[in-house]
């Protein structure tokens, strides 16, 4: 299951938690007049996830009910879950090709850096939480692996063999689980309103704090 991209439609039987996460992003964006950005970034230990928070409930639902096959054999390795709620309207700037990583440790270790895999989560997951009809959007994931983080910003789907790219369109209540060593970017959308994404990273280490 490593080196894989997995799509789960109808991720949540009750999608009210996803809608409430979208409402959180929408309120944050409108209050600050933002076209794109992130809110609710946090890191929690796997044992501290609770049922009184919509984000936590979504993470628990993913691990316990919707993708047991991916998590059962590694859940004892998971130390913490990192969450982001990302949002963008059609004028917002999409995220360029990147890897989610322990950036503090990566830049601290830069002179002795040898293997980018040492700074990556185990799994990443994007859950599309906007109930509105979205045209475009979603994520594009590269199955080509890179050890040079700085080169990622120079790469786009137009300058790699298309066989390296998996484009996953935006669809409410869709979860995309993928190997965190795969770089990904977000696709622009053409709809009114905001497209929001709950993005999760599952780590087998505590994240570095400096």
XYZ file of C-alpha atoms in Angstrom, residues 87-209:
123
model
C -9.402 27.282 1.325
C -9.443 29.142 -1.975
C -11.905 31.047 -4.110
C -11.469 31.137 -7.886
C -9.110 34.140 -7.600
C -6.980 32.396 -4.983
C -3.469 31.198 -5.706
C -3.225 27.383 -5.827
C -0.490 25.608 -3.891
C 2.481 24.774 -6.101
C 4.138 21.384 -6.187
C 5.463 20.585 -2.728
C 6.026 17.985 -0.060
C 4.643 18.280 3.442
C 7.617 17.943 5.728
C 9.084 18.675 9.129
C 10.415 21.964 7.806
C 12.063 23.149 11.012
C 14.171 20.002 11.231
C 14.813 19.939 7.467
C 16.258 23.454 7.360
C 18.120 22.947 10.626
C 19.748 19.781 9.210
C 20.335 21.210 5.770
C 24.120 20.923 5.732
C 24.010 17.262 6.659
C 20.772 16.476 4.835
C 20.913 13.232 2.874
C 17.465 11.651 2.545
C 14.281 13.652 2.244
C 12.242 10.663 3.453
C 13.559 11.307 6.970
C 11.535 14.533 7.076
C 8.198 13.334 5.675
C 4.979 11.983 7.214
C 3.899 8.377 6.651
C 0.615 9.177 4.899
C -1.100 12.332 3.715
C -4.821 12.749 3.125
C -6.957 15.494 1.557
C -10.686 15.502 2.314
C -12.857 17.819 0.207
C -15.320 19.507 2.561
C -17.166 22.186 0.539
C -20.781 21.120 -0.094
C -21.086 23.625 -2.961
C -20.715 22.451 -6.552
C -17.058 23.026 -7.469
C -15.852 23.121 -11.086
C -12.185 22.175 -11.284
C -10.202 22.159 -8.064
C -8.902 19.085 -6.315
C -5.296 17.897 -6.252
C -2.725 16.649 -8.716
C -0.163 14.205 -7.332
C 3.188 13.287 -8.861
C 4.286 9.677 -8.599
C 7.851 10.658 -9.501
C 10.034 10.825 -6.393
C 12.419 13.666 -5.605
C 15.294 14.022 -3.192
C 15.931 17.671 -4.052
C 13.232 19.706 -2.336
C 14.321 22.999 -3.912
C 13.730 21.673 -7.439
C 10.023 21.058 -6.837
C 9.008 24.662 -7.472
C 10.436 24.363 -11.016
C 8.247 21.385 -11.904
C 4.710 21.440 -13.294
C 2.494 18.903 -15.075
C 3.505 20.495 -18.368
C 7.171 19.493 -18.045
C 6.877 15.920 -16.874
C 5.637 12.853 -18.672
C 1.884 12.780 -18.029
C 2.183 9.198 -16.801
C 3.726 10.637 -13.615
C 0.631 12.676 -12.738
C -2.630 11.659 -11.103
C -5.283 14.373 -11.178
C -8.102 13.979 -8.645
C -11.027 16.379 -9.243
C -12.761 18.103 -6.369
C -15.884 16.342 -5.113
C -17.598 16.950 -1.798
C -17.084 14.138 0.708
C -14.153 12.638 -1.216
C -10.954 11.603 0.614
C -7.638 11.130 -1.170
C -5.032 9.165 0.800
C -1.544 9.056 -0.659
C 2.037 8.198 0.092
C 3.554 11.335 1.631
C 6.696 10.949 -0.492
C 4.589 11.934 -3.526
C 4.695 15.717 -4.168
C 1.327 17.309 -4.870
C -0.229 20.590 -5.945
C -3.729 22.021 -5.783
C -5.748 22.717 -8.910
C -7.478 26.069 -9.516
C -11.257 26.066 -9.647
C -13.747 28.169 -11.584
C -16.711 28.266 -9.206
C -18.337 30.940 -7.121
C -17.537 30.639 -3.456
C -14.737 28.762 -1.733
C -13.336 25.266 -2.111
C -12.147 23.999 1.284
C -9.956 21.008 2.067
C -9.195 19.269 5.346
C -5.607 18.117 4.883
C -4.047 15.560 7.229
C -0.506 14.341 7.737
C 0.191 11.236 9.805
C 3.605 11.293 11.477
C 5.675 8.536 13.063
C 7.677 11.138 14.996
C 7.036 14.220 17.078
C 7.306 17.354 14.982
C 10.297 19.555 15.720
C 9.859 22.799 17.629
